[in-house]
Amino acid sequence: PIEAAELFLAAGSTDLLEAAIAEFAGQPFMLVPGSDALRMAAIAAEALGDSPFTELLGCVHGAIVGDERTAAEGFAEVARRAAAAGDVESEALALMHAVNMFTIVDAAAIPPWLGARAAELAKRHHVADGRPRWAATAVTMARYHELRAAGQADAAATVLQALSPPANDRELVTYAFGMIDLGRPEQVDAVVDPATGGPAATRLDLAAGAWLRGAVSPELALALGADLLGGAQQAGFAHIEISANATFAMVAAAAGDLATARRLADAASQRSATTRCVDKHVFAQLADAVCTMCERGEQAAVPVLEAVVARRPIGAWPSEPYLFALPMVYALVPAARAPLD
């Protein structure tokens, strides 16, 4: 889409340019380098001026630098302005990205009006031109997270089934991480590399599902992780880098490579200083706790884990990072057992 947008910009083809921008804006931003998002924002600003597409892409900067709340609120404001202008497609896109970004900030505190407005759009407007179902996807995302936060895992899984099979990358990412967050990684179909029998090293969501359901050995997962870690760093989004580094720190520890585990855990911790997302801080701390346990024993890890649980209490359902280290948390933090049970 970037190359196409640049060609359409040079040719002065506004309609085709808007279509290319819309296609780009519909992607999960975790799958594109942050530099590409910023470049597309610049193209939109040059060609379309102060349009909803320009404003929407401009919000991505907050996610790159770790100010996810500002990005989420920015997407929500774009949705309001697009609604006032009667721009249904831009509004639906902005609602989808707003819901997604608020889930990164705090999945239990998504503004209710986002899902309600998306539901209204999904009911009133039907997809007639083959474009993805942005409003319907936003409804599914908002409802799923509401049910998960309430501990209604079965109902949340049922809601996610609306995205199976996924019609696009946004739906695939939502479905994969959604099932992982519900403790059901077996529901995530991995992309298999025929050469290794393991997941393709291009999708963090699918690889995470394969790891959590035990489809790959720690050694193979760590080998595949090099490309995934490189991709996360290239993307440039703080929350993605932290998740990737923390996850593979745990993988490396399981593989017995404690030097790599510590290096990745420290990288996650350092990057967490640039984000406002509490769950990503928790992810980095859990990776540190795993390394501390491997390096110095279980008792040394207990204070780290107790601090984590104090910072992000386990309520009706554990937040995402806990799913990657659940046995350790359960075994070493007695206070966590009752809510988990």
mmCIF file of C-alpha atoms in Angstrom:
data_model
loop_
_atom_site.group_PDB
_atom_site.id
_atom_site.type_symbol
_atom_site.label_atom_id
_atom_site.label_comp_id
_atom_site.label_asym_id
_atom_site.label_seq_id
_atom_site.Cartn_x
_atom_site.Cartn_y
_atom_site.Cartn_z
ATOM 1 C CA PRO A 1 0.000 0.000 0.000
ATOM 2 C CA ILE A 2 2.855 2.448 0.689
ATOM 3 C CA GLU A 3 4.282 2.090 -2.806
ATOM 4 C CA ALA A 4 0.832 2.293 -4.368
ATOM 5 C CA ALA A 5 -0.009 5.391 -2.329
ATOM 6 C CA GLU A 6 3.179 7.117 -3.439
ATOM 7 C CA LEU A 7 2.366 6.352 -7.085
ATOM 8 C CA PHE A 8 -1.205 7.607 -6.719
ATOM 9 C CA LEU A 9 0.069 10.718 -4.957
ATOM 10 C CA ALA A 10 2.474 11.461 -7.798
ATOM 11 C CA ALA A 11 -0.286 10.893 -10.355
ATOM 12 C CA GLY A 12 -2.812 13.006 -8.477
ATOM 13 C CA SER A 13 -5.272 10.084 -8.295
ATOM 14 C CA THR A 14 -7.111 11.067 -5.115
ATOM 15 C CA ASP A 15 -9.749 8.322 -5.208
ATOM 16 C CA LEU A 16 -7.192 5.565 -5.686
ATOM 17 C CA LEU A 17 -4.990 7.136 -3.020
ATOM 18 C CA GLU A 18 -7.846 7.138 -0.515
ATOM 19 C CA ALA A 19 -8.492 3.462 -1.270
ATOM 20 C CA ALA A 20 -4.810 2.618 -0.696
ATOM 21 C CA ILE A 21 -4.792 4.555 2.577
ATOM 22 C CA ALA A 22 -7.975 2.805 3.715
ATOM 23 C CA GLU A 23 -6.446 -0.583 2.945
ATOM 24 C CA PHE A 24 -3.333 0.314 4.911
ATOM 25 C CA ALA A 25 -5.297 1.746 7.836
ATOM 26 C CA GLY A 26 -7.307 -1.455 8.152
ATOM 27 C CA GLN A 27 -4.248 -3.523 9.043
ATOM 28 C CA PRO A 28 -3.211 -4.333 12.606
ATOM 29 C CA PHE A 29 -0.405 -1.836 13.116
ATOM 30 C CA MET A 30 1.647 -4.552 14.845
ATOM 31 C CA LEU A 31 2.172 -6.077 11.390
ATOM 32 C CA VAL A 32 3.705 -2.972 9.789
ATOM 33 C CA PRO A 33 6.810 -0.987 10.665
ATOM 34 C CA GLY A 34 5.996 2.165 12.574
ATOM 35 C CA SER A 35 8.017 4.098 10.011
ATOM 36 C CA ASP A 36 5.575 2.953 7.316
ATOM 37 C CA ALA A 37 2.632 4.193 9.363
ATOM 38 C CA LEU A 38 4.278 7.570 9.801
ATOM 39 C CA ARG A 39 5.100 7.727 6.080
ATOM 40 C CA MET A 40 1.503 6.945 5.162
ATOM 41 C CA ALA A 41 0.353 9.643 7.578
ATOM 42 C CA ALA A 42 2.611 12.130 5.788
ATOM 43 C CA ILE A 43 1.218 11.071 2.400
ATOM 44 C CA ALA A 44 -2.340 11.464 3.673
ATOM 45 C CA ALA A 45 -1.567 14.908 5.077
ATOM 46 C CA GLU A 46 -0.013 16.053 1.806
ATOM 47 C CA ALA A 47 -2.798 14.770 -0.425
ATOM 48 C CA LEU A 48 -5.919 14.900 1.739
ATOM 49 C CA GLY A 49 -5.180 17.686 4.188
ATOM 50 C CA ASP A 50 -7.076 17.609 7.469
ATOM 51 C CA SER A 51 -9.085 14.477 6.655
ATOM 52 C CA PRO A 52 -10.216 11.692 9.008
ATOM 53 C CA PHE A 53 -7.656 9.367 7.389
ATOM 54 C CA THR A 54 -4.895 11.884 8.087
ATOM 55 C CA GLU A 55 -5.987 12.270 11.702
ATOM 56 C CA LEU A 56 -6.368 8.515 12.164
ATOM 57 C CA LEU A 57 -2.873 7.717 10.929
ATOM 58 C CA GLY A 58 -1.493 10.601 12.964
ATOM 59 C CA CYS A 59 -2.670 8.866 16.142
ATOM 60 C CA VAL A 60 -0.254 5.991 15.507
ATOM 61 C CA HIS A 61 2.671 8.089 16.740
ATOM 62 C CA GLY A 62 1.421 7.809 20.320
ATOM 63 C CA ALA A 63 1.451 4.019 20.102
ATOM 64 C CA ILE A 64 4.992 4.015 18.732
ATOM 65 C CA VAL A 65 6.411 6.138 21.543
ATOM 66 C CA GLY A 66 4.486 4.260 24.241
ATOM 67 C CA ASP A 67 1.748 6.809 24.933
ATOM 68 C CA GLU A 68 -1.014 4.326 24.192
ATOM 69 C CA ARG A 69 -3.694 6.225 26.095
ATOM 70 C CA THR A 70 -3.180 9.357 24.012
ATOM 71 C CA ALA A 71 -3.333 7.192 20.870
ATOM 72 C CA ALA A 72 -6.559 5.519 22.064
ATOM 73 C CA GLU A 73 -8.188 8.834 22.918
ATOM 74 C CA GLY A 74 -7.025 10.206 19.571
ATOM 75 C CA PHE A 75 -8.661 7.361 17.649
ATOM 76 C CA ALA A 76 -11.865 7.922 19.642
ATOM 77 C CA GLU A 77 -11.853 11.612 18.775
ATOM 78 C CA VAL A 78 -11.349 10.794 15.084
ATOM 79 C CA ALA A 79 -14.411 8.542 15.312
ATOM 80 C CA ARG A 80 -16.460 11.395 16.775
ATOM 81 C CA ARG A 81 -15.401 13.807 14.053
ATOM 82 C CA ALA A 82 -15.995 11.269 11.297
ATOM 83 C CA ALA A 83 -19.474 10.625 12.701
ATOM 84 C CA ALA A 84 -20.233 14.336 12.657
ATOM 85 C CA ALA A 85 -19.106 14.469 9.025
ATOM 86 C CA GLY A 86 -21.115 11.392 8.052
ATOM 87 C CA ASP A 87 -17.952 9.525 7.034
ATOM 88 C CA VAL A 88 -18.991 5.974 7.899
ATOM 89 C CA GLU A 89 -15.844 4.162 6.721
ATOM 90 C CA SER A 90 -13.444 6.449 8.575
ATOM 91 C CA GLU A 91 -15.611 6.292 11.684
ATOM 92 C CA ALA A 92 -15.706 2.488 11.639
ATOM 93 C CA LEU A 93 -11.927 2.289 11.179
ATOM 94 C CA ALA A 94 -11.337 4.772 13.994
ATOM 95 C CA LEU A 95 -13.706 2.893 16.324
ATOM 96 C CA MET A 96 -11.890 -0.366 15.629
ATOM 97 C CA HIS A 97 -8.481 1.144 16.354
ATOM 98 C CA ALA A 98 -9.794 2.966 19.426
ATOM 99 C CA VAL A 99 -11.183 -0.242 20.922
ATOM 100 C CA ASN A 100 -7.951 -2.074 20.153
ATOM 101 C CA MET A 101 -5.752 0.622 21.681
ATOM 102 C CA PHE A 102 -7.893 0.886 24.807
ATOM 103 C CA THR A 103 -7.480 -2.882 25.269
ATOM 104 C CA ILE A 104 -3.730 -2.305 25.334
ATOM 105 C CA VAL A 105 -4.097 0.466 27.922
ATOM 106 C CA ASP A 106 -6.551 -1.485 30.097
ATOM 107 C CA ALA A 107 -8.786 -4.154 28.589
ATOM 108 C CA ALA A 108 -11.167 -3.877 31.540
ATOM 109 C CA ALA A 109 -11.798 -0.173 30.999
ATOM 110 C CA ILE A 110 -12.851 0.277 27.374
ATOM 111 C CA PRO A 111 -15.258 3.250 27.112
ATOM 112 C CA PRO A 112 -18.686 1.634 26.608
ATOM 113 C CA TRP A 113 -19.777 4.128 23.971
ATOM 114 C CA LEU A 114 -17.186 2.786 21.513
ATOM 115 C CA GLY A 115 -18.744 -0.666 21.322
ATOM 116 C CA ALA A 116 -22.263 0.768 21.357
ATOM 117 C CA ARG A 117 -21.543 3.106 18.458
ATOM 118 C CA ALA A 118 -19.779 0.352 16.511
ATOM 119 C CA ALA A 119 -22.817 -1.884 17.030
ATOM 120 C CA GLU A 120 -25.057 0.850 15.673
ATOM 121 C CA LEU A 121 -22.888 1.225 12.565
ATOM 122 C CA ALA A 122 -22.672 -2.526 12.033
ATOM 123 C CA LYS A 123 -26.453 -2.782 12.202
ATOM 124 C CA ARG A 124 -27.155 0.160 9.905
ATOM 125 C CA HIS A 125 -24.478 -0.350 7.264
ATOM 126 C CA HIS A 126 -23.769 -3.599 5.450
ATOM 127 C CA VAL A 127 -20.562 -4.412 3.594
ATOM 128 C CA ALA A 128 -21.451 -4.234 -0.088
ATOM 129 C CA ASP A 129 -18.076 -3.647 -1.701
ATOM 130 C CA GLY A 130 -16.021 -6.449 -0.151
ATOM 131 C CA ARG A 131 -14.243 -4.224 2.379
ATOM 132 C CA PRO A 132 -13.577 -5.700 5.814
ATOM 133 C CA ARG A 133 -16.176 -5.445 8.544
ATOM 134 C CA TRP A 134 -14.480 -2.762 10.635
ATOM 135 C CA ALA A 135 -17.500 -1.853 12.752
ATOM 136 C CA ALA A 136 -18.502 -5.482 13.328
ATOM 137 C CA THR A 137 -14.928 -6.308 14.309
ATOM 138 C CA ALA A 138 -14.930 -3.448 16.814
ATOM 139 C CA VAL A 139 -18.160 -4.809 18.324
ATOM 140 C CA THR A 140 -16.636 -8.269 18.703
ATOM 141 C CA MET A 141 -13.468 -6.879 20.275
ATOM 142 C CA ALA A 142 -15.322 -4.723 22.784
ATOM 143 C CA ARG A 143 -17.790 -7.425 23.797
ATOM 144 C CA TYR A 144 -15.103 -10.097 24.079
ATOM 145 C CA HIS A 145 -12.964 -7.992 26.422
ATOM 146 C CA GLU A 146 -16.000 -7.045 28.520
ATOM 147 C CA LEU A 147 -16.847 -10.715 29.058
ATOM 148 C CA ARG A 148 -13.239 -11.756 29.681
ATOM 149 C CA ALA A 149 -12.750 -9.046 32.297
ATOM 150 C CA ALA A 150 -15.886 -10.332 34.011
ATOM 151 C CA GLY A 151 -14.477 -13.863 34.083
ATOM 152 C CA GLN A 152 -17.045 -15.203 31.616
ATOM 153 C CA ALA A 153 -14.528 -17.166 29.571
ATOM 154 C CA ASP A 154 -16.960 -19.461 27.783
ATOM 155 C CA ALA A 155 -19.143 -16.564 26.672
ATOM 156 C CA ALA A 156 -16.063 -14.604 25.558
ATOM 157 C CA ALA A 157 -14.878 -17.569 23.485
ATOM 158 C CA THR A 158 -18.293 -17.801 21.859
ATOM 159 C CA VAL A 159 -18.119 -14.125 20.883
ATOM 160 C CA LEU A 160 -14.680 -14.683 19.322
ATOM 161 C CA GLN A 161 -16.084 -17.408 17.108
ATOM 162 C CA ALA A 162 -17.603 -14.613 15.007
ATOM 163 C CA LEU A 163 -14.053 -14.118 13.719
ATOM 164 C CA SER A 164 -13.476 -17.759 12.804
ATOM 165 C CA PRO A 165 -12.378 -18.247 10.162
ATOM 166 C CA PRO A 166 -10.778 -14.790 10.117
ATOM 167 C CA ALA A 167 -11.546 -12.715 7.025
ATOM 168 C CA ASN A 168 -8.453 -10.494 7.348
ATOM 169 C CA ASP A 169 -5.334 -9.874 9.424
ATOM 170 C CA ARG A 170 -7.173 -7.722 11.969
ATOM 171 C CA GLU A 171 -9.603 -10.525 12.686
ATOM 172 C CA LEU A 172 -6.810 -13.112 12.823
ATOM 173 C CA VAL A 173 -4.774 -11.096 15.345
ATOM 174 C CA THR A 174 -7.871 -10.475 17.475
ATOM 175 C CA TYR A 175 -8.925 -14.119 17.379
ATOM 176 C CA ALA A 176 -5.438 -15.509 18.073
ATOM 177 C CA PHE A 177 -4.558 -13.260 20.994
ATOM 178 C CA GLY A 178 -8.124 -13.509 22.250
ATOM 179 C CA MET A 179 -7.975 -17.284 22.544
ATOM 180 C CA ILE A 180 -4.505 -17.045 24.083
ATOM 181 C CA ASP A 181 -5.840 -14.601 26.686
ATOM 182 C CA LEU A 182 -8.607 -17.069 27.485
ATOM 183 C CA GLY A 183 -6.067 -19.824 28.111
ATOM 184 C CA ARG A 184 -7.158 -21.656 24.957
ATOM 185 C CA PRO A 185 -4.118 -21.596 22.667
ATOM 186 C CA GLU A 186 -5.219 -24.927 21.187
ATOM 187 C CA GLN A 187 -7.873 -22.917 19.322
ATOM 188 C CA VAL A 188 -5.184 -21.015 17.425
ATOM 189 C CA ASP A 189 -4.170 -22.598 14.154
ATOM 190 C CA ALA A 190 -0.429 -22.189 13.614
ATOM 191 C CA VAL A 191 1.183 -21.418 10.294
ATOM 192 C CA VAL A 192 3.505 -24.392 9.785
ATOM 193 C CA ASP A 193 6.933 -24.199 8.215
ATOM 194 C CA PRO A 194 7.352 -27.450 6.207
ATOM 195 C CA ALA A 195 11.113 -27.330 6.695
ATOM 196 C CA THR A 196 10.981 -27.401 10.489
ATOM 197 C CA GLY A 197 7.517 -28.595 11.401
ATOM 198 C CA GLY A 198 7.184 -25.499 13.580
ATOM 199 C CA PRO A 199 5.281 -22.235 13.201
ATOM 200 C CA ALA A 200 6.363 -19.762 10.552
ATOM 201 C CA ALA A 201 8.608 -17.141 12.070
ATOM 202 C CA THR A 202 6.594 -14.211 10.773
ATOM 203 C CA ARG A 203 3.595 -13.966 13.104
ATOM 204 C CA LEU A 204 3.955 -13.283 16.801
ATOM 205 C CA ASP A 205 0.292 -14.095 17.469
ATOM 206 C CA LEU A 206 0.438 -17.528 15.850
ATOM 207 C CA ALA A 207 3.849 -18.353 17.289
ATOM 208 C CA ALA A 208 2.647 -17.442 20.797
ATOM 209 C CA GLY A 209 -0.263 -19.829 20.386
ATOM 210 C CA ALA A 210 2.045 -22.611 19.243
ATOM 211 C CA TRP A 211 4.360 -22.037 22.217
ATOM 212 C CA LEU A 212 1.626 -21.999 24.829
ATOM 213 C CA ARG A 213 0.016 -25.184 23.596
ATOM 214 C CA GLY A 214 3.369 -27.017 23.547
ATOM 215 C CA ALA A 215 3.535 -27.469 19.778
ATOM 216 C CA VAL A 216 7.240 -26.603 19.628
ATOM 217 C CA SER A 217 10.224 -27.329 21.843
ATOM 218 C CA PRO A 218 11.887 -24.448 23.705
ATOM 219 C CA GLU A 219 14.979 -24.862 21.536
ATOM 220 C CA LEU A 220 13.023 -24.632 18.284
ATOM 221 C CA ALA A 221 10.892 -21.766 19.571
ATOM 222 C CA LEU A 222 14.017 -19.848 20.539
ATOM 223 C CA ALA A 223 15.544 -20.390 17.108
ATOM 224 C CA LEU A 224 12.382 -19.125 15.436
ATOM 225 C CA GLY A 225 12.289 -16.198 17.804
ATOM 226 C CA ALA A 226 15.209 -14.392 16.195
ATOM 227 C CA ASP A 227 13.089 -13.283 13.243
ATOM 228 C CA LEU A 228 10.095 -12.491 15.419
ATOM 229 C CA LEU A 229 12.185 -10.358 17.761
ATOM 230 C CA GLY A 230 13.721 -8.563 14.810
ATOM 231 C CA GLY A 231 10.288 -7.904 13.368
ATOM 232 C CA ALA A 232 9.009 -6.554 16.682
ATOM 233 C CA GLN A 233 11.971 -4.208 16.952
ATOM 234 C CA GLN A 234 11.522 -3.061 13.366
ATOM 235 C CA ALA A 235 7.836 -2.353 13.968
ATOM 236 C CA GLY A 236 8.918 0.083 16.659
ATOM 237 C CA PHE A 237 5.835 -0.158 18.884
ATOM 238 C CA ALA A 238 6.755 -0.285 22.564
ATOM 239 C CA HIS A 239 4.021 -2.699 23.649
ATOM 240 C CA ILE A 240 4.929 -5.177 20.892
ATOM 241 C CA GLU A 241 8.655 -5.085 21.665
ATOM 242 C CA ILE A 242 8.006 -5.671 25.365
ATOM 243 C CA SER A 243 5.711 -8.621 24.703
ATOM 244 C CA ALA A 244 8.158 -10.196 22.265
ATOM 245 C CA ASN A 245 11.191 -9.767 24.513
ATOM 246 C CA ALA A 246 9.361 -10.966 27.630
ATOM 247 C CA THR A 247 7.907 -13.994 25.871
ATOM 248 C CA PHE A 248 11.201 -15.119 24.422
ATOM 249 C CA ALA A 249 12.997 -14.490 27.702
ATOM 250 C CA MET A 250 10.725 -17.184 29.134
ATOM 251 C CA VAL A 251 11.302 -19.399 26.108
ATOM 252 C CA ALA A 252 15.069 -19.016 26.479
ATOM 253 C CA ALA A 253 14.856 -19.872 30.179
ATOM 254 C CA ALA A 254 12.912 -23.016 29.317
ATOM 255 C CA ALA A 255 15.607 -23.892 26.785
ATOM 256 C CA GLY A 256 18.289 -23.487 29.457
ATOM 257 C CA ASP A 257 19.879 -20.471 27.765
ATOM 258 C CA LEU A 258 19.935 -18.219 30.804
ATOM 259 C CA ALA A 259 22.249 -15.625 29.265
ATOM 260 C CA THR A 260 19.800 -15.009 26.420
ATOM 261 C CA ALA A 261 16.875 -15.117 28.838
ATOM 262 C CA ARG A 262 18.399 -12.428 31.030
ATOM 263 C CA ARG A 263 19.346 -10.260 28.029
ATOM 264 C CA LEU A 264 15.780 -10.365 26.696
ATOM 265 C CA ALA A 265 14.203 -9.811 30.105
ATOM 266 C CA ASP A 266 16.414 -6.760 30.644
ATOM 267 C CA ALA A 267 15.471 -5.480 27.182
ATOM 268 C CA ALA A 268 11.776 -5.860 28.055
ATOM 269 C CA SER A 269 12.308 -4.044 31.343
ATOM 270 C CA GLN A 270 14.201 -1.203 29.680
ATOM 271 C CA ARG A 271 11.551 -0.788 26.962
ATOM 272 C CA SER A 272 8.752 -0.867 29.551
ATOM 273 C CA ALA A 273 9.983 2.491 30.812
ATOM 274 C CA THR A 274 8.622 4.007 27.596
ATOM 275 C CA THR A 275 5.033 2.721 27.868
ATOM 276 C CA ARG A 276 2.042 3.650 29.987
ATOM 277 C CA CYS A 277 0.533 0.187 29.664
ATOM 278 C CA VAL A 278 0.551 -1.494 33.086
ATOM 279 C CA ASP A 279 0.189 -4.981 31.627
ATOM 280 C CA LYS A 280 3.398 -4.529 29.633
ATOM 281 C CA HIS A 281 5.222 -3.506 32.810
ATOM 282 C CA VAL A 282 3.820 -6.678 34.381
ATOM 283 C CA PHE A 283 4.993 -8.755 31.407
ATOM 284 C CA ALA A 284 8.535 -7.418 31.787
ATOM 285 C CA GLN A 285 8.488 -8.064 35.542
ATOM 286 C CA LEU A 286 7.278 -11.633 35.040
ATOM 287 C CA ALA A 287 10.133 -12.260 32.609
ATOM 288 C CA ASP A 288 12.529 -10.870 35.210
ATOM 289 C CA ALA A 289 10.999 -13.152 37.843
ATOM 290 C CA VAL A 290 11.475 -16.215 35.623
ATOM 291 C CA CYS A 291 15.136 -15.312 35.134
ATOM 292 C CA THR A 292 15.623 -14.596 38.833
ATOM 293 C CA MET A 293 14.122 -17.988 39.726
ATOM 294 C CA CYS A 294 16.455 -19.753 37.284
ATOM 295 C CA GLU A 295 19.497 -17.794 38.436
ATOM 296 C CA ARG A 296 19.005 -17.669 42.212
ATOM 297 C CA GLY A 297 16.167 -20.005 43.112
ATOM 298 C CA GLU A 298 12.470 -19.805 43.867
ATOM 299 C CA GLN A 299 12.692 -17.767 47.053
ATOM 300 C CA ALA A 300 14.564 -14.987 45.270
ATOM 301 C CA ALA A 301 11.732 -14.704 42.771
ATOM 302 C CA VAL A 302 8.959 -14.486 45.368
ATOM 303 C CA PRO A 303 9.331 -10.739 46.180
ATOM 304 C CA VAL A 304 9.329 -9.910 42.462
ATOM 305 C CA LEU A 305 6.164 -11.917 41.890
ATOM 306 C CA GLU A 306 4.432 -10.492 44.955
ATOM 307 C CA ALA A 307 5.141 -6.990 43.664
ATOM 308 C CA VAL A 308 3.697 -7.942 40.279
ATOM 309 C CA VAL A 309 0.470 -9.294 41.780
ATOM 310 C CA ALA A 310 0.159 -6.235 44.003
ATOM 311 C CA ARG A 311 0.507 -3.975 40.987
ATOM 312 C CA ARG A 312 -1.894 -5.958 38.769
ATOM 313 C CA PRO A 313 -4.202 -7.952 41.045
ATOM 314 C CA ILE A 314 -5.752 -11.091 39.588
ATOM 315 C CA GLY A 315 -9.480 -10.474 39.523
ATOM 316 C CA ALA A 316 -12.217 -12.384 37.740
ATOM 317 C CA TRP A 317 -9.749 -13.337 35.008
ATOM 318 C CA PRO A 318 -5.946 -12.933 34.839
ATOM 319 C CA SER A 319 -4.582 -10.348 32.441
ATOM 320 C CA GLU A 320 -2.582 -11.529 29.448
ATOM 321 C CA PRO A 321 0.966 -11.636 30.914
ATOM 322 C CA TYR A 322 -0.045 -14.079 33.633
ATOM 323 C CA LEU A 323 -1.035 -16.667 31.024
ATOM 324 C CA PHE A 324 2.637 -16.973 30.050
ATOM 325 C CA ALA A 325 3.815 -17.778 33.582
ATOM 326 C CA LEU A 326 0.753 -19.120 35.343
ATOM 327 C CA PRO A 327 2.289 -22.181 37.076
ATOM 328 C CA MET A 328 5.076 -20.092 38.585
ATOM 329 C CA VAL A 329 2.669 -17.444 39.861
ATOM 330 C CA TYR A 330 0.340 -20.079 41.287
ATOM 331 C CA ALA A 331 3.145 -21.985 43.010
ATOM 332 C CA LEU A 332 5.073 -19.047 44.477
ATOM 333 C CA VAL A 333 2.338 -16.516 45.341
ATOM 334 C CA PRO A 334 -0.206 -18.167 47.666
ATOM 335 C CA ALA A 335 -2.411 -15.067 47.588
ATOM 336 C CA ALA A 336 -2.944 -15.609 43.852
ATOM 337 C CA ARG A 337 -4.328 -19.123 44.200
ATOM 338 C CA ALA A 338 -7.867 -18.345 45.340
ATOM 339 C CA PRO A 339 -8.746 -16.038 42.395
ATOM 340 C CA LEU A 340 -7.065 -18.391 39.943
ATOM 341 C CA ASP A 341 -8.935 -21.386 41.342
#
